[in-house]
């Protein structure tokens, strides 16, 4: 899919949905630095408070090794989530939990996972992340209970 997305990118950069998906794809295939550039351009062009763009940007920054900047963007994402919780989709809470975990914000990761609907919290990936977060916080019994 990446060659097709690369070919479409120059003509589609103004399409917010394409930008989100393209940058996300780049992040997933190990091209986080390129994703950072795309996210930065999209956010700068719009001066956007778009939660999904900012969350993706913070994740790409973290994967690209710029944890300091990722934490700054994460603070903005966290603020947006707190100010507009009704606008977030159920999966957004899990994405935010994953970002928090990636940045070492384990209590935040648990808090965000707990805001997701119960059906999503039963997802094996979510349960594993929650168990790891409890373990990182030295809450061993809760980690074991969550994992099993």
Short mmCIF file of C-alpha atoms in Angstrom, two decimals, residues 63-141:
data_model
loop_
_atom_site.label_atom_id
_atom_site.label_comp_id
_atom_site.label_asym_id
_atom_site.label_seq_id
_atom_site.Cartn_x
_atom_site.Cartn_y
_atom_site.Cartn_z
CA UNK A 63 9.13 6.50 17.69
CA UNK A 64 11.53 8.86 15.94
CA UNK A 65 13.39 9.27 19.24
CA UNK A 66 12.33 12.81 20.15
CA UNK A 67 10.77 12.05 23.53
CA UNK A 68 11.10 15.63 24.79
CA UNK A 69 9.01 17.04 21.94
CA UNK A 70 6.66 14.04 22.08
CA UNK A 71 5.93 14.80 25.74
CA UNK A 72 5.14 18.43 24.89
CA UNK A 73 2.70 17.39 22.17
CA UNK A 74 1.29 14.71 24.49
CA UNK A 75 0.48 17.40 27.06
CA UNK A 76 -1.58 19.20 24.41
CA UNK A 77 -3.31 15.97 23.38
CA UNK A 78 -4.10 15.21 27.01
CA UNK A 79 -5.54 18.72 27.46
CA UNK A 80 -7.71 18.36 24.35
CA UNK A 81 -9.00 15.00 25.61
CA UNK A 82 -9.85 16.52 28.99
CA UNK A 83 -11.62 19.51 27.44
CA UNK A 84 -13.56 17.55 24.82
CA UNK A 85 -14.08 13.99 26.12
CA UNK A 86 -17.43 13.65 24.34
CA UNK A 87 -15.81 14.23 20.95
CA UNK A 88 -13.43 11.29 21.33
CA UNK A 89 -14.37 7.97 19.79
CA UNK A 90 -14.06 4.82 21.92
CA UNK A 91 -10.89 3.75 20.10
CA UNK A 92 -9.32 7.17 20.68
CA UNK A 93 -9.02 6.35 24.39
CA UNK A 94 -7.07 3.20 23.55
CA UNK A 95 -4.82 5.10 21.15
CA UNK A 96 -4.18 7.68 23.85
CA UNK A 97 -3.45 4.91 26.35
CA UNK A 98 -0.93 3.42 23.91
CA UNK A 99 0.74 6.80 23.48
CA UNK A 100 0.88 7.36 27.24
CA UNK A 101 2.43 3.93 27.72
CA UNK A 102 4.99 4.56 24.95
CA UNK A 103 6.01 7.77 26.74
CA UNK A 104 6.29 6.09 30.15
CA UNK A 105 3.16 7.73 31.52
CA UNK A 106 1.82 4.48 32.96
CA UNK A 107 -0.84 5.87 35.30
CA UNK A 108 -2.21 7.97 32.43
CA UNK A 109 -2.23 4.86 30.24
CA UNK A 110 -4.36 3.06 32.81
CA UNK A 111 -6.68 6.03 33.24
CA UNK A 112 -7.22 6.30 29.48
CA UNK A 113 -7.76 2.56 29.09
CA UNK A 114 -10.40 2.72 31.82
CA UNK A 115 -12.25 5.44 29.87
CA UNK A 116 -12.67 3.10 26.91
CA UNK A 117 -15.87 1.05 26.81
CA UNK A 118 -15.65 -2.28 28.63
CA UNK A 119 -15.81 -4.25 25.40
CA UNK A 120 -12.63 -2.52 24.20
CA UNK A 121 -10.92 -3.06 27.56
CA UNK A 122 -11.41 -6.81 27.07
CA UNK A 123 -9.32 -6.68 23.90
CA UNK A 124 -6.15 -8.75 24.47
CA UNK A 125 -3.86 -5.88 23.41
CA UNK A 126 -5.58 -3.49 25.85
CA UNK A 127 -5.44 -6.04 28.68
CA UNK A 128 -1.76 -6.67 28.00
CA UNK A 129 -0.99 -2.92 28.01
CA UNK A 130 -2.97 -2.48 31.23
CA UNK A 131 -1.14 -5.39 32.89
CA UNK A 132 2.22 -3.93 31.81
CA UNK A 133 1.20 -0.51 33.14
CA UNK A 134 0.25 -2.00 36.51
CA UNK A 135 3.55 -3.88 36.58
CA UNK A 136 5.53 -0.70 35.78
CA UNK A 137 3.73 0.98 38.67
CA UNK A 138 4.72 -1.92 40.97
CA UNK A 139 1.08 -2.97 41.32
CA UNK A 140 1.86 -6.65 40.79
CA UNK A 141 -1.41 -8.16 42.00
#
